[in-house]
PDB file of C-alpha atoms in Angstrom:
ATOM      1  CA  MET A  24      85.620 135.969 128.601  1.00  0.00           C
ATOM      2  CA  ALA A  25      86.391 133.528 131.412  1.00  0.00           C
ATOM      3  CA  VAL A  26      86.022 129.851 130.550  1.00  0.00           C
ATOM      4  CA  ILE A  27      86.123 127.265 133.325  1.00  0.00           C
ATOM      5  CA  GLY A  28      87.788 124.079 132.163  1.00  0.00           C
ATOM      6  CA  PHE A  29      87.644 120.706 133.907  1.00  0.00           C
ATOM      7  CA  ARG A  30      89.443 117.507 132.877  1.00  0.00           C
ATOM      8  CA  THR A  31      89.416 114.334 134.902  1.00  0.00           C
ATOM      9  CA  SER A  32      92.747 113.359 133.326  1.00  0.00           C
ATOM     10  CA  ASP A  33      94.346 116.049 135.518  1.00  0.00           C
ATOM     11  CA  LEU A  34      93.399 114.029 138.605  1.00  0.00           C
ATOM     12  CA  PRO A  35      94.473 110.695 140.096  1.00  0.00           C
ATOM     13  CA  VAL A  36      92.562 107.815 138.506  1.00  0.00           C
ATOM     14  CA  ALA A  37      90.818 106.921 141.766  1.00  0.00           C
ATOM     15  CA  ASP A  38      89.425 110.460 142.171  1.00  0.00           C
ATOM     16  CA  ARG A  39      88.173 111.072 138.650  1.00  0.00           C
ATOM     17  CA  PHE A  40      84.601 109.816 138.760  1.00  0.00           C
ATOM     18  CA  THR A  41      83.857 111.363 142.157  1.00  0.00           C
ATOM     19  CA  ALA A  42      85.275 114.694 140.993  1.00  0.00           C
ATOM     20  CA  TRP A  43      83.131 114.577 137.830  1.00  0.00           C
ATOM     21  CA  CYS A  44      79.982 113.947 139.874  1.00  0.00           C
ATOM     22  CA  GLU A  45      80.817 116.849 142.170  1.00  0.00           C
ATOM     23  CA  MET A  46      81.458 119.140 139.196  1.00  0.00           C
ATOM     24  CA  ALA A  47      78.172 118.163 137.522  1.00  0.00           C
ATOM     25  CA  ASN A  48      76.223 118.741 140.734  1.00  0.00           C
ATOM     26  CA  ASP A  49      77.795 122.131 141.381  1.00  0.00           C
ATOM     27  CA  ALA A  50      77.998 123.532 137.854  1.00  0.00           C
ATOM     28  CA  LEU A  51      74.928 122.001 136.198  1.00  0.00           C
ATOM     29  CA  VAL A  52      72.204 120.683 138.481  1.00  0.00           C
ATOM     30  CA  PRO A  53      72.209 118.179 141.381  1.00  0.00           C
ATOM     31  CA  ASN A  54      71.705 114.625 140.112  1.00  0.00           C
ATOM     32  CA  ALA A  55      72.916 111.111 140.791  1.00  0.00           C
ATOM     33  CA  ILE A  56      75.336 109.586 138.280  1.00  0.00           C
ATOM     34  CA  ARG A  57      76.362 105.991 137.655  1.00  0.00           C
ATOM     35  CA  SER A  58      78.814 104.661 135.078  1.00  0.00           C
ATOM     36  CA  ASP A  59      80.451 101.361 134.187  1.00  0.00           C
ATOM     37  CA  HIS A  60      83.554 103.449 133.453  1.00  0.00           C
ATOM     38  CA  ALA A  61      83.855 104.848 136.973  1.00  0.00           C
ATOM     39  CA  ALA A  62      87.120 103.020 137.636  1.00  0.00           C
ATOM     40  CA  ASP A  63      88.939 105.259 135.134  1.00  0.00           C
ATOM     41  CA  PHE A  64      86.521 108.019 134.156  1.00  0.00           C
ATOM     42  CA  ARG A  65      87.909 110.169 131.341  1.00  0.00           C
ATOM     43  CA  ALA A  66      85.783 113.243 130.721  1.00  0.00           C
ATOM     44  CA  GLU A  67      86.034 116.976 130.033  1.00  0.00           C
ATOM     45  CA  ALA A  68      83.842 120.042 130.472  1.00  0.00           C
ATOM     46  CA  ARG A  69      84.240 123.724 129.502  1.00  0.00           C
ATOM     47  CA  LEU A  70      81.766 126.159 131.025  1.00  0.00           C
ATOM     48  CA  GLN A  71      80.999 129.646 129.709  1.00  0.00           C
ATOM     49  CA  ASN A  72      78.901 132.137 131.670  1.00  0.00           C
ATOM     50  CA  LEU A  73      76.816 134.103 129.162  1.00  0.00           C
ATOM     51  CA  GLY A  74      74.684 136.207 131.455  1.00  0.00           C
ATOM     52  CA  MET A  75      71.342 134.427 131.801  1.00  0.00           C
ATOM     53  CA  VAL A  76      72.723 131.446 129.887  1.00  0.00           C
ATOM     54  CA  GLN A  77      75.350 128.873 130.763  1.00  0.00           C
ATOM     55  CA  LEU A  78      76.917 126.995 127.868  1.00  0.00           C
ATOM     56  CA  THR A  79      78.844 123.821 128.665  1.00  0.00           C
ATOM     57  CA  ALA A  80      80.839 121.782 126.174  1.00  0.00           C
ATOM     58  CA  LEU A  81      80.957 118.173 127.358  1.00  0.00           C
ATOM     59  CA  SER A  82      82.829 114.979 126.543  1.00  0.00           C
ATOM     60  CA  TYR A  83      82.210 111.865 128.642  1.00  0.00           C
ATOM     61  CA  PRO A  84      81.859 108.058 128.427  1.00  0.00           C
ATOM     62  CA  PRO A  85      78.532 106.182 128.775  1.00  0.00           C
ATOM     63  CA  LEU A  86      76.705 106.868 132.032  1.00  0.00           C
ATOM     64  CA  GLU A  87      73.277 107.033 133.666  1.00  0.00           C
ATOM     65  CA  THR A  88      71.839 110.096 135.400  1.00  0.00           C
ATOM     66  CA  TYR A  89      68.950 110.405 137.843  1.00  0.00           C
ATOM     67  CA  ARG A  90      67.280 113.510 139.191  1.00  0.00           C
ATOM     68  CA  PRO A  91      64.749 112.319 141.755  1.00  0.00           C
ATOM     69  CA  ALA A  92      62.160 114.471 143.510  1.00  0.00           C
ATOM     70  CA  LYS A  93      64.226 114.678 146.711  1.00  0.00           C
ATOM     71  CA  LEU A  94      67.089 116.396 144.843  1.00  0.00           C
ATOM     72  CA  ILE A  95      64.633 118.787 143.207  1.00  0.00           C
ATOM     73  CA  ARG A  96      63.242 119.736 146.610  1.00  0.00           C
ATOM     74  CA  ARG A  97      66.779 120.380 147.782  1.00  0.00           C
ATOM     75  CA  SER A  98      67.714 122.543 144.777  1.00  0.00           C
ATOM     76  CA  ASP A  99      65.372 123.710 142.031  1.00  0.00           C
ATOM     77  CA  PRO A 100      66.788 126.503 139.859  1.00  0.00           C
ATOM     78  CA  GLU A 101      63.604 126.414 137.693  1.00  0.00           C
ATOM     79  CA  GLU A 102      65.666 126.166 134.542  1.00  0.00           C
ATOM     80  CA  LEU A 103      65.526 124.390 131.219  1.00  0.00           C
ATOM     81  CA  GLN A 104      68.385 122.403 129.773  1.00  0.00           C
ATOM     82  CA  LEU A 105      68.895 122.032 126.026  1.00  0.00           C
ATOM     83  CA  MET A 106      71.299 119.313 124.921  1.00  0.00           C
ATOM     84  CA  VAL A 107      72.736 118.462 121.528  1.00  0.00           C
ATOM     85  CA  ALA A 108      75.341 115.735 121.060  1.00  0.00           C
ATOM     86  CA  TRP A 109      77.633 115.540 118.049  1.00  0.00           C
ATOM     87  CA  THR A 110      78.477 111.910 118.815  1.00  0.00           C
ATOM     88  CA  GLY A 111      76.490 109.241 120.627  1.00  0.00           C
ATOM     89  CA  SER A 112      72.790 108.722 121.262  1.00  0.00           C
ATOM     90  CA  GLN A 113      70.964 109.402 124.524  1.00  0.00           C
ATOM     91  CA  ARG A 114      67.685 108.325 126.066  1.00  0.00           C
ATOM     92  CA  ILE A 115      65.732 110.293 128.665  1.00  0.00           C
ATOM     93  CA  VAL A 116      62.520 109.662 130.559  1.00  0.00           C
ATOM     94  CA  GLN A 117      60.628 112.612 132.080  1.00  0.00           C
ATOM     95  CA  SER A 118      56.950 113.365 132.761  1.00  0.00           C
ATOM     96  CA  GLY A 119      55.822 110.100 131.218  1.00  0.00           C
ATOM     97  CA  ARG A 120      57.762 110.602 127.985  1.00  0.00           C
ATOM     98  CA  ASP A 121      60.512 108.198 126.907  1.00  0.00           C
ATOM     99  CA  THR A 122      62.682 109.620 124.115  1.00  0.00           C
ATOM    100  CA  THR A 123      65.923 108.668 122.392  1.00  0.00           C
ATOM    101  CA  VAL A 124      67.797 111.357 120.491  1.00  0.00           C
ATOM    102  CA  ALA A 125      70.349 110.712 117.762  1.00  0.00           C
ATOM    103  CA  PRO A 126      73.509 112.761 117.160  1.00  0.00           C
ATOM    104  CA  GLY A 127      72.629 116.245 115.925  1.00  0.00           C
ATOM    105  CA  GLU A 128      69.138 116.261 117.425  1.00  0.00           C
ATOM    106  CA  LEU A 129      68.176 118.754 120.121  1.00  0.00           C
ATOM    107  CA  LEU A 130      66.560 117.759 123.400  1.00  0.00           C
ATOM    108  CA  LEU A 131      64.831 120.139 125.822  1.00  0.00           C
ATOM    109  CA  TYR A 132      64.005 119.125 129.390  1.00  0.00           C
ATOM    110  CA  ASP A 133      63.063 120.645 132.738  1.00  0.00           C
ATOM    111  CA  THR A 134      65.213 120.763 135.887  1.00  0.00           C
ATOM    112  CA  SER A 135      62.024 121.039 138.022  1.00  0.00           C
ATOM    113  CA  ARG A 136      60.756 117.569 137.096  1.00  0.00           C
ATOM    114  CA  PRO A 137      62.352 114.187 137.871  1.00  0.00           C
ATOM    115  CA  TRP A 138      64.230 112.542 135.028  1.00  0.00           C
ATOM    116  CA  GLN A 139      66.286 109.491 134.248  1.00  0.00           C
ATOM    117  CA  GLY A 140      68.789 109.434 131.399  1.00  0.00           C
ATOM    118  CA  TRP A 141      70.993 106.848 129.739  1.00  0.00           C
ATOM    119  CA  THR A 142      73.699 106.821 127.113  1.00  0.00           C
ATOM    120  CA  ALA A 143      72.973 104.385 124.267  1.00  0.00           C
ATOM    121  CA  PRO A 144      74.860 101.073 124.835  1.00  0.00           C
ATOM    122  CA  ALA A 145      76.854 101.270 121.575  1.00  0.00           C
ATOM    123  CA  THR A 146      78.161 104.749 122.367  1.00  0.00           C
ATOM    124  CA  THR A 147      81.852 105.067 123.232  1.00  0.00           C
ATOM    125  CA  MET A 148      81.899 108.798 124.029  1.00  0.00           C
ATOM    126  CA  ILE A 149      79.305 111.543 124.154  1.00  0.00           C
ATOM    127  CA  GLN A 150      80.517 114.866 122.803  1.00  0.00           C
ATOM    128  CA  GLY A 151      78.184 117.821 122.696  1.00  0.00           C
ATOM    129  CA  VAL A 152      76.917 121.023 124.219  1.00  0.00           C
ATOM    130  CA  MET A 153      74.423 121.740 126.999  1.00  0.00           C
ATOM    131  CA  VAL A 154      72.701 125.102 127.383  1.00  0.00           C
ATOM    132  CA  GLN A 155      71.015 125.991 130.677  1.00  0.00           C
ATOM    133  CA  PHE A 156      68.746 129.008 131.220  1.00  0.00           C
ATOM    134  CA  PRO A 157      65.725 130.115 133.300  1.00  0.00           C
ATOM    135  CA  ARG A 158      62.320 128.993 131.994  1.00  0.00           C
ATOM    136  CA  SER A 159      61.062 132.531 132.477  1.00  0.00           C
ATOM    137  CA  VAL A 160      63.238 133.996 129.698  1.00  0.00           C
ATOM    138  CA  LEU A 161      61.355 132.202 126.918  1.00  0.00           C
ATOM    139  CA  PRO A 162      58.467 134.478 125.833  1.00  0.00           C
ATOM    140  CA  LEU A 163      56.208 131.526 125.028  1.00  0.00           C
ATOM    141  CA  PRO A 164      53.199 129.941 126.781  1.00  0.00           C
ATOM    142  CA  GLU A 165      54.138 127.445 129.488  1.00  0.00           C
ATOM    143  CA  LYS A 166      51.937 124.767 127.916  1.00  0.00           C
ATOM    144  CA  GLY A 167      53.677 125.200 124.595  1.00  0.00           C
ATOM    145  CA  ILE A 168      57.095 124.804 126.177  1.00  0.00           C
ATOM    146  CA  ARG A 169      55.954 121.641 127.976  1.00  0.00           C
ATOM    147  CA  ASP A 170      54.727 120.210 124.662  1.00  0.00           C
ATOM    148  CA  LEU A 171      58.244 120.454 123.247  1.00  0.00           C
ATOM    149  CA  MET A 172      60.020 118.869 126.192  1.00  0.00           C
ATOM    150  CA  VAL A 173      61.532 115.408 125.901  1.00  0.00           C
ATOM    151  CA  ARG A 174      60.951 115.072 122.178  1.00  0.00           C
ATOM    152  CA  PRO A 175      63.628 115.137 119.472  1.00  0.00           C
ATOM    153  CA  LEU A 176      63.955 118.477 117.675  1.00  0.00           C
ATOM    154  CA  ALA A 177      65.705 118.400 114.306  1.00  0.00           C
ATOM    155  CA  GLY A 178      69.123 120.015 114.500  1.00  0.00           C
ATOM    156  CA  ARG A 179      70.502 119.370 111.020  1.00  0.00           C
ATOM    157  CA  GLU A 180      68.168 121.517 108.943  1.00  0.00           C
ATOM    158  CA  GLY A 181      66.367 124.847 109.056  1.00  0.00           C
ATOM    159  CA  LEU A 182      66.294 126.756 112.337  1.00  0.00           C
ATOM    160  CA  GLY A 183      67.627 123.747 114.237  1.00  0.00           C
ATOM    161  CA  ALA A 184      70.767 123.732 112.099  1.00  0.00           C
ATOM    162  CA  LEU A 185      71.173 127.467 112.679  1.00  0.00           C
ATOM    163  CA  LEU A 186      71.026 126.930 116.451  1.00  0.00           C
ATOM    164  CA  THR A 187      73.297 123.871 116.601  1.00  0.00           C
ATOM    165  CA  GLY A 188      75.828 125.513 114.276  1.00  0.00           C
ATOM    166  CA  HIS A 189      75.914 128.585 116.495  1.00  0.00           C
ATOM    167  CA  LEU A 190      76.344 126.486 119.649  1.00  0.00           C
ATOM    168  CA  ARG A 191      79.130 124.513 118.052  1.00  0.00           C
ATOM    169  CA  ARG A 192      81.004 127.677 117.087  1.00  0.00           C
ATOM    170  CA  MET A 193      80.466 129.151 120.552  1.00  0.00           C
ATOM    171  CA  ALA A 194      81.902 126.035 122.166  1.00  0.00           C
ATOM    172  CA  ALA A 195      84.930 126.069 119.866  1.00  0.00           C
ATOM    173  CA  ASP A 196      85.728 129.813 119.838  1.00  0.00           C
ATOM    174  CA  THR A 197      86.205 130.223 123.574  1.00  0.00           C
ATOM    175  CA  GLY A 198      89.238 132.478 123.274  1.00  0.00           C
ATOM    176  CA  VAL A 199      87.820 135.171 120.997  1.00  0.00           C
ATOM    177  CA  TYR A 200      85.112 136.709 123.213  1.00  0.00           C
ATOM    178  CA  THR A 201      85.426 139.298 125.982  1.00  0.00           C
ATOM    179  CA  ALA A 202      83.535 139.390 129.266  1.00  0.00           C
ATOM    180  CA  ALA A 203      81.340 142.153 127.855  1.00  0.00           C
ATOM    181  CA  ASP A 204      80.352 139.852 124.981  1.00  0.00           C
ATOM    182  CA  GLY A 205      78.900 137.232 127.348  1.00  0.00           C
ATOM    183  CA  PRO A 206      75.413 138.649 128.011  1.00  0.00           C
ATOM    184  CA  ARG A 207      74.977 139.585 124.347  1.00  0.00           C
ATOM    185  CA  LEU A 208      75.934 136.093 123.238  1.00  0.00           C
ATOM    186  CA  GLY A 209      73.523 134.640 125.797  1.00  0.00           C
ATOM    187  CA  SER A 210      70.717 136.799 124.387  1.00  0.00           C
ATOM    188  CA  ILE A 211      71.430 135.501 120.881  1.00  0.00           C
ATOM    189  CA  ILE A 212      71.112 131.914 122.119  1.00  0.00           C
ATOM    190  CA  ILE A 213      67.787 132.703 123.809  1.00  0.00           C
ATOM    191  CA  ASP A 214      66.560 134.331 120.581  1.00  0.00           C
ATOM    192  CA  LEU A 215      67.462 131.240 118.585  1.00  0.00           C
ATOM    193  CA  VAL A 216      65.869 128.853 121.081  1.00  0.00           C
ATOM    194  CA  THR A 217      62.713 130.986 121.203  1.00  0.00           C
ATOM    195  CA  THR A 218      62.439 131.111 117.422  1.00  0.00           C
ATOM    196  CA  LEU A 219      62.995 127.363 117.089  1.00  0.00           C
ATOM    197  CA  CYS A 220      60.353 126.585 119.727  1.00  0.00           C
ATOM    198  CA  ALA A 221      57.872 129.022 118.179  1.00  0.00           C
ATOM    199  CA  HIS A 222      58.445 127.394 114.806  1.00  0.00           C
ATOM    200  CA  HIS A 223      57.600 123.955 116.171  1.00  0.00           C
ATOM    201  CA  LEU A 224      54.562 125.357 117.967  1.00  0.00           C
ATOM    202  CA  GLU A 225      53.524 127.435 114.930  1.00  0.00           C
ATOM    203  CA  ARG A 226      53.439 130.447 117.250  1.00  0.00           C
ATOM    204  CA  ASP A 227      55.627 132.869 115.311  1.00  0.00           C
ATOM    205  CA  ARG A 228      53.370 135.753 116.373  1.00  0.00           C
ATOM    206  CA  ALA A 229      54.321 135.130 120.003  1.00  0.00           C
ATOM    207  CA  VAL A 230      57.984 135.863 119.238  1.00  0.00           C
ATOM    208  CA  PRO A 231      59.034 139.513 119.761  1.00  0.00           C
ATOM    209  CA  PRO A 232      59.934 141.291 116.467  1.00  0.00           C
ATOM    210  CA  GLU A 233      63.459 142.007 117.702  1.00  0.00           C
ATOM    211  CA  THR A 234      63.996 138.279 118.274  1.00  0.00           C
ATOM    212  CA  HIS A 235      62.911 137.585 114.714  1.00  0.00           C
ATOM    213  CA  ARG A 236      65.279 140.295 113.448  1.00  0.00           C
ATOM    214  CA  ARG A 237      68.316 139.021 115.359  1.00  0.00           C
ATOM    215  CA  THR A 238      67.643 135.428 114.322  1.00  0.00           C
ATOM    216  CA  LEU A 239      67.358 136.382 110.661  1.00  0.00           C
ATOM    217  CA  GLN A 240      70.484 138.507 110.907  1.00  0.00           C
ATOM    218  CA  LEU A 241      72.406 135.540 112.323  1.00  0.00           C
ATOM    219  CA  LYS A 242      71.093 133.378 109.471  1.00  0.00           C
ATOM    220  CA  VAL A 243      72.362 135.961 106.975  1.00  0.00           C
ATOM    221  CA  ARG A 244      75.759 136.280 108.665  1.00  0.00           C
ATOM    222  CA  THR A 245      76.132 132.480 108.763  1.00  0.00           C
ATOM    223  CA  TYR A 246      75.372 132.238 105.041  1.00  0.00           C
ATOM    224  CA  ILE A 247      77.905 134.980 104.270  1.00  0.00           C
ATOM    225  CA  GLU A 248      80.623 133.319 106.360  1.00  0.00           C
ATOM    226  CA  GLN A 249      80.068 130.076 104.452  1.00  0.00           C
ATOM    227  CA  HIS A 250      80.296 131.817 101.060  1.00  0.00           C
ATOM    228  CA  LEU A 251      83.026 134.442 101.559  1.00  0.00           C
ATOM    229  CA  GLY A 252      85.101 132.735  98.882  1.00  0.00           C
ATOM    230  CA  ASP A 253      82.443 133.254  96.227  1.00  0.00           C
ATOM    231  CA  PRO A 254      83.455 136.317  94.172  1.00  0.00           C
ATOM    232  CA  HIS A 255      79.837 136.677  93.073  1.00  0.00           C
ATOM    233  CA  LEU A 256      78.533 137.003  96.632  1.00  0.00           C
ATOM    234  CA  SER A 257      76.221 140.010  96.580  1.00  0.00           C
ATOM    235  CA  PRO A 258      73.129 141.413  98.293  1.00  0.00           C
ATOM    236  CA  GLU A 259      71.076 139.872  95.484  1.00  0.00           C
ATOM    237  CA  SER A 260      72.519 136.365  95.895  1.00  0.00           C
ATOM    238  CA  ILE A 261      72.277 136.582  99.699  1.00  0.00           C
ATOM    239  CA  SER A 262      68.649 137.715  99.601  1.00  0.00           C
ATOM    240  CA  ILE A 263      67.727 134.839  97.274  1.00  0.00           C
ATOM    241  CA  ALA A 264      69.470 132.263  99.486  1.00  0.00           C
ATOM    242  CA  CYS A 265      67.879 133.644 102.674  1.00  0.00           C
ATOM    243  CA  GLN A 266      64.477 134.146 101.023  1.00  0.00           C
ATOM    244  CA  ILE A 267      64.125 137.845 101.813  1.00  0.00           C
ATOM    245  CA  SER A 268      64.112 140.975  99.669  1.00  0.00           C
ATOM    246  CA  VAL A 269      67.264 143.011  99.087  1.00  0.00           C
ATOM    247  CA  ARG A 270      65.574 145.923 100.823  1.00  0.00           C
ATOM    248  CA  HIS A 271      64.810 143.795 103.897  1.00  0.00           C
ATOM    249  CA  LEU A 272      68.383 142.496 103.860  1.00  0.00           C
ATOM    250  CA  HIS A 273      69.830 146.008 104.056  1.00  0.00           C
ATOM    251  CA  ARG A 274      67.350 146.961 106.796  1.00  0.00           C
ATOM    252  CA  LEU A 275      68.719 144.134 108.950  1.00  0.00           C
ATOM    253  CA  PHE A 276      72.035 145.982 109.092  1.00  0.00           C
ATOM    254  CA  GLU A 277      70.609 149.411 109.822  1.00  0.00           C
ATOM    255  CA  GLY A 278      71.930 150.642 113.149  1.00  0.00           C
ATOM    256  CA  GLU A 279      74.888 148.251 113.014  1.00  0.00           C
ATOM    257  CA  GLU A 280      78.450 149.560 113.129  1.00  0.00           C
ATOM    258  CA  LEU A 281      79.051 148.367 109.539  1.00  0.00           C
ATOM    259  CA  THR A 282      76.824 148.184 106.487  1.00  0.00           C
ATOM    260  CA  LEU A 283      76.291 144.795 104.842  1.00  0.00           C
ATOM    261  CA  SER A 284      78.917 145.408 102.146  1.00  0.00           C
ATOM    262  CA  ALA A 285      81.416 146.813 104.641  1.00  0.00           C
ATOM    263  CA  TRP A 286      80.974 143.793 106.928  1.00  0.00           C
ATOM    264  CA  ILE A 287      81.580 141.371 104.027  1.00  0.00           C
ATOM    265  CA  ARG A 288      84.698 143.315 103.064  1.00  0.00           C
ATOM    266  CA  GLN A 289      85.947 143.282 106.672  1.00  0.00           C
ATOM    267  CA  ARG A 290      85.427 139.526 107.042  1.00  0.00           C
ATOM    268  CA  ARG A 291      87.253 138.828 103.772  1.00  0.00           C
ATOM    269  CA  LEU A 292      90.181 141.024 104.778  1.00  0.00           C
ATOM    270  CA  GLU A 293      90.366 139.340 108.189  1.00  0.00           C
ATOM    271  CA  ARG A 294      90.550 135.911 106.535  1.00  0.00           C
ATOM    272  CA  CYS A 295      93.218 137.137 104.122  1.00  0.00           C
ATOM    273  CA  ARG A 296      95.273 138.657 106.937  1.00  0.00           C
ATOM    274  CA  ARG A 297      95.088 135.374 108.862  1.00  0.00           C
ATOM    275  CA  ASP A 298      96.311 133.420 105.835  1.00  0.00           C
ATOM    276  CA  LEU A 299      99.087 135.893 105.067  1.00  0.00           C
ATOM    277  CA  GLY A 300     100.510 135.279 108.536  1.00  0.00           C
ATOM    278  CA  ASP A 301     100.358 131.477 108.235  1.00  0.00           C
ATOM    279  CA  PRO A 302     103.782 129.916 107.441  1.00  0.00           C
ATOM    280  CA  ALA A 303     102.025 126.837 106.063  1.00  0.00           C
ATOM    281  CA  LEU A 304     100.592 128.985 103.259  1.00  0.00           C
ATOM    282  CA  LEU A 305     103.858 130.652 102.264  1.00  0.00           C
ATOM    283  CA  HIS A 306     103.896 128.683  99.000  1.00  0.00           C
ATOM    284  CA  ARG A 307     100.664 130.390  97.881  1.00  0.00           C
ATOM    285  CA  SER A 308     100.849 133.802  96.236  1.00  0.00           C
ATOM    286  CA  ILE A 309      99.151 136.835  97.749  1.00  0.00           C
ATOM    287  CA  ARG A 310      96.925 137.000  94.693  1.00  0.00           C
ATOM    288  CA  ALA A 311      95.831 133.381  95.203  1.00  0.00           C
ATOM    289  CA  LEU A 312      95.066 133.946  98.887  1.00  0.00           C
ATOM    290  CA  ALA A 313      92.925 136.976  98.094  1.00  0.00           C
ATOM    291  CA  ALA A 314      91.091 135.120  95.318  1.00  0.00           C
ATOM    292  CA  HIS A 315      90.414 132.260  97.723  1.00  0.00           C
ATOM    293  CA  TRP A 316      88.366 134.699  99.792  1.00  0.00           C
ATOM    294  CA  GLY A 317      86.491 136.183  96.855  1.00  0.00           C
ATOM    295  CA  ILE A 318      88.712 139.182  96.011  1.00  0.00           C
ATOM    296  CA  THR A 319      89.890 138.694  92.420  1.00  0.00           C
ATOM    297  CA  ASP A 320      91.245 142.198  91.699  1.00  0.00           C
ATOM    298  CA  SER A 321      94.813 142.314  93.050  1.00  0.00           C
ATOM    299  CA  ALA A 322      95.184 146.100  92.872  1.00  0.00           C
ATOM    300  CA  ARG A 323      91.868 146.612  94.650  1.00  0.00           C
ATOM    301  CA  PHE A 324      92.827 144.068  97.303  1.00  0.00           C
ATOM    302  CA  SER A 325      96.116 145.870  97.954  1.00  0.00           C
ATOM    303  CA  ARG A 326      94.321 149.218  98.370  1.00  0.00           C
ATOM    304  CA  MET A 327      91.685 147.768 100.713  1.00  0.00           C
ATOM    305  CA  PHE A 328      94.285 145.938 102.802  1.00  0.00           C
ATOM    306  CA  ARG A 329      96.467 149.040 103.213  1.00  0.00           C
ATOM    307  CA  ALA A 330      93.436 151.138 104.142  1.00  0.00           C
ATOM    308  CA  ALA A 331      92.420 148.608 106.799  1.00  0.00           C
ATOM    309  CA  TYR A 332      95.820 147.711 108.301  1.00  0.00           C
ATOM    310  CA  GLY A 333      98.222 150.522 107.291  1.00  0.00           C
ATOM    311  CA  VAL A 334     100.618 148.281 105.334  1.00  0.00           C
ATOM    312  CA  SER A 335     100.539 146.450 102.022  1.00  0.00           C
ATOM    313  CA  PRO A 336      99.726 142.694 101.965  1.00  0.00           C
ATOM    314  CA  ASN A 337     103.351 141.943 101.060  1.00  0.00           C
ATOM    315  CA  GLU A 338     104.694 144.050 103.943  1.00  0.00           C
ATOM    316  CA  TYR A 339     102.277 142.463 106.382  1.00  0.00           C
ATOM    317  CA  ARG A 340     103.265 138.960 105.290  1.00  0.00           C
ATOM    318  CA  GLY A 341     106.931 139.741 105.767  1.00  0.00           C
ATOM    319  CA  GLN A 342     106.390 141.237 109.229  1.00  0.00           C
ATOM    320  CA  ALA A 343     104.101 138.444 110.402  1.00  0.00           C
ATOM    321  CA  LEU A 344     106.408 135.665 109.259  1.00  0.00           C
ATOM    322  CA  HIS A 345     109.451 137.438 110.720  1.00  0.00           C
ATOM    323  CA  PHE A 346     107.873 137.563 114.180  1.00  0.00           C
ATOM    324  CA  ARG A 347     106.796 133.932 113.911  1.00  0.00           C
ATOM    325  CA  ARG A 348     110.271 132.747 112.904  1.00  0.00           C
ATOM    326  CA  PRO A 349     112.201 131.294 115.880  1.00  0.00           C
ATOM    327  CA  SER A 350     115.468 133.039 116.690  1.00  0.00           C
ATOM    328  CA  LEU A 351     118.734 131.164 116.240  1.00  0.00           C
ATOM    329  CA  THR A 352     121.033 131.240 119.214  1.00  0.00           C
TER     330      THR A 352
END
C-alpha cells in the first residue's frame, strides 16, 4: 500500500515551514498556521489512503492553526477529523467549545466549522495520528455527533484504547499492507469510531450489527496478540477476558479463512519463524523460542512448523541465518 512520506529535514532550512504549510493545506484541509519554530521547522508526516479514510501520522513542534470561515467557503470537504497525540497536549476552540486534550485522549472536530487550535506551551513535540473521513459515513444522528465534538474522549481504556491501539499499529506497520487492504482497513477504523461514539451517546442500537461484530472481533484479536506467549491461552480464557460466551467467540470467526484455533496457531508460528531468522536470538534454543510464544511441546512444534513452511525449525534457522550473513570478499 502506497504511503506518502514528507520530512522537512529533506529541505533547505529556509523552505521548511512554508513547505509544511503547503503540505497541510493540500493533504489535510486548508488552514492558516503560525509557529515560533518557523525559522527551522522540523516536522514529519506519513499519509495512508484507506479508501474513505485518510490516516496521517504526524510529528511537529508547537504551532497554532486557524480555519476561518473564508477558508471553509473556499474548500469544505464536509469531513470529520479525529486526532490522538501520544506526546504533547493540545487546545482547540470550535462552535463555542474550548477544550484541552492530554496525551492519549481522542478529539473529534468538524472541517465545516471554524476552529482555532494551539499546542500547549510546555510541549516540545507533538507526535500522534490524525484520521479524516466524511461525516456521512458515521451511521449516527447528526445531533449526537455534534455533541461529541470538541470534547476529550478517553483513549486509554475500553473502546477508546481499542481504537487508539489500532491507529498506533496502523501508523507503525506501513510496510505490511497491500493496496487492496486499504479500503478494508479504512472500514475497520470507521467501525471502531462508530462504536466508540455510540458508546458515549448510549446509542448502541443505532450501530449496525456487522459493525458490532467487526469491533468485537478486533477486540478478541488484540487480546490474543497480547497473550500469544501464554501456553494456557484457550477459547475459555479468551471468552472470559472479552466477556462473551465461548459459543459467541467461535461464531465471530465463522466465515473467516481460519478458525479461531487455527488463527492462534498461525500467529504463534509466524512469531517463531521471525525469531528463528533473527541473528540476535541465535543464543536462544529453538525450544526456548517456541515456549516464548506459548508452544511448550517441542515435537508438536516441529511438526506444525514443517507442515506450515515445508522445513524443520532447525533447517529454517540455518537457511535464514545463511542468507543474512554477509559474504566475505
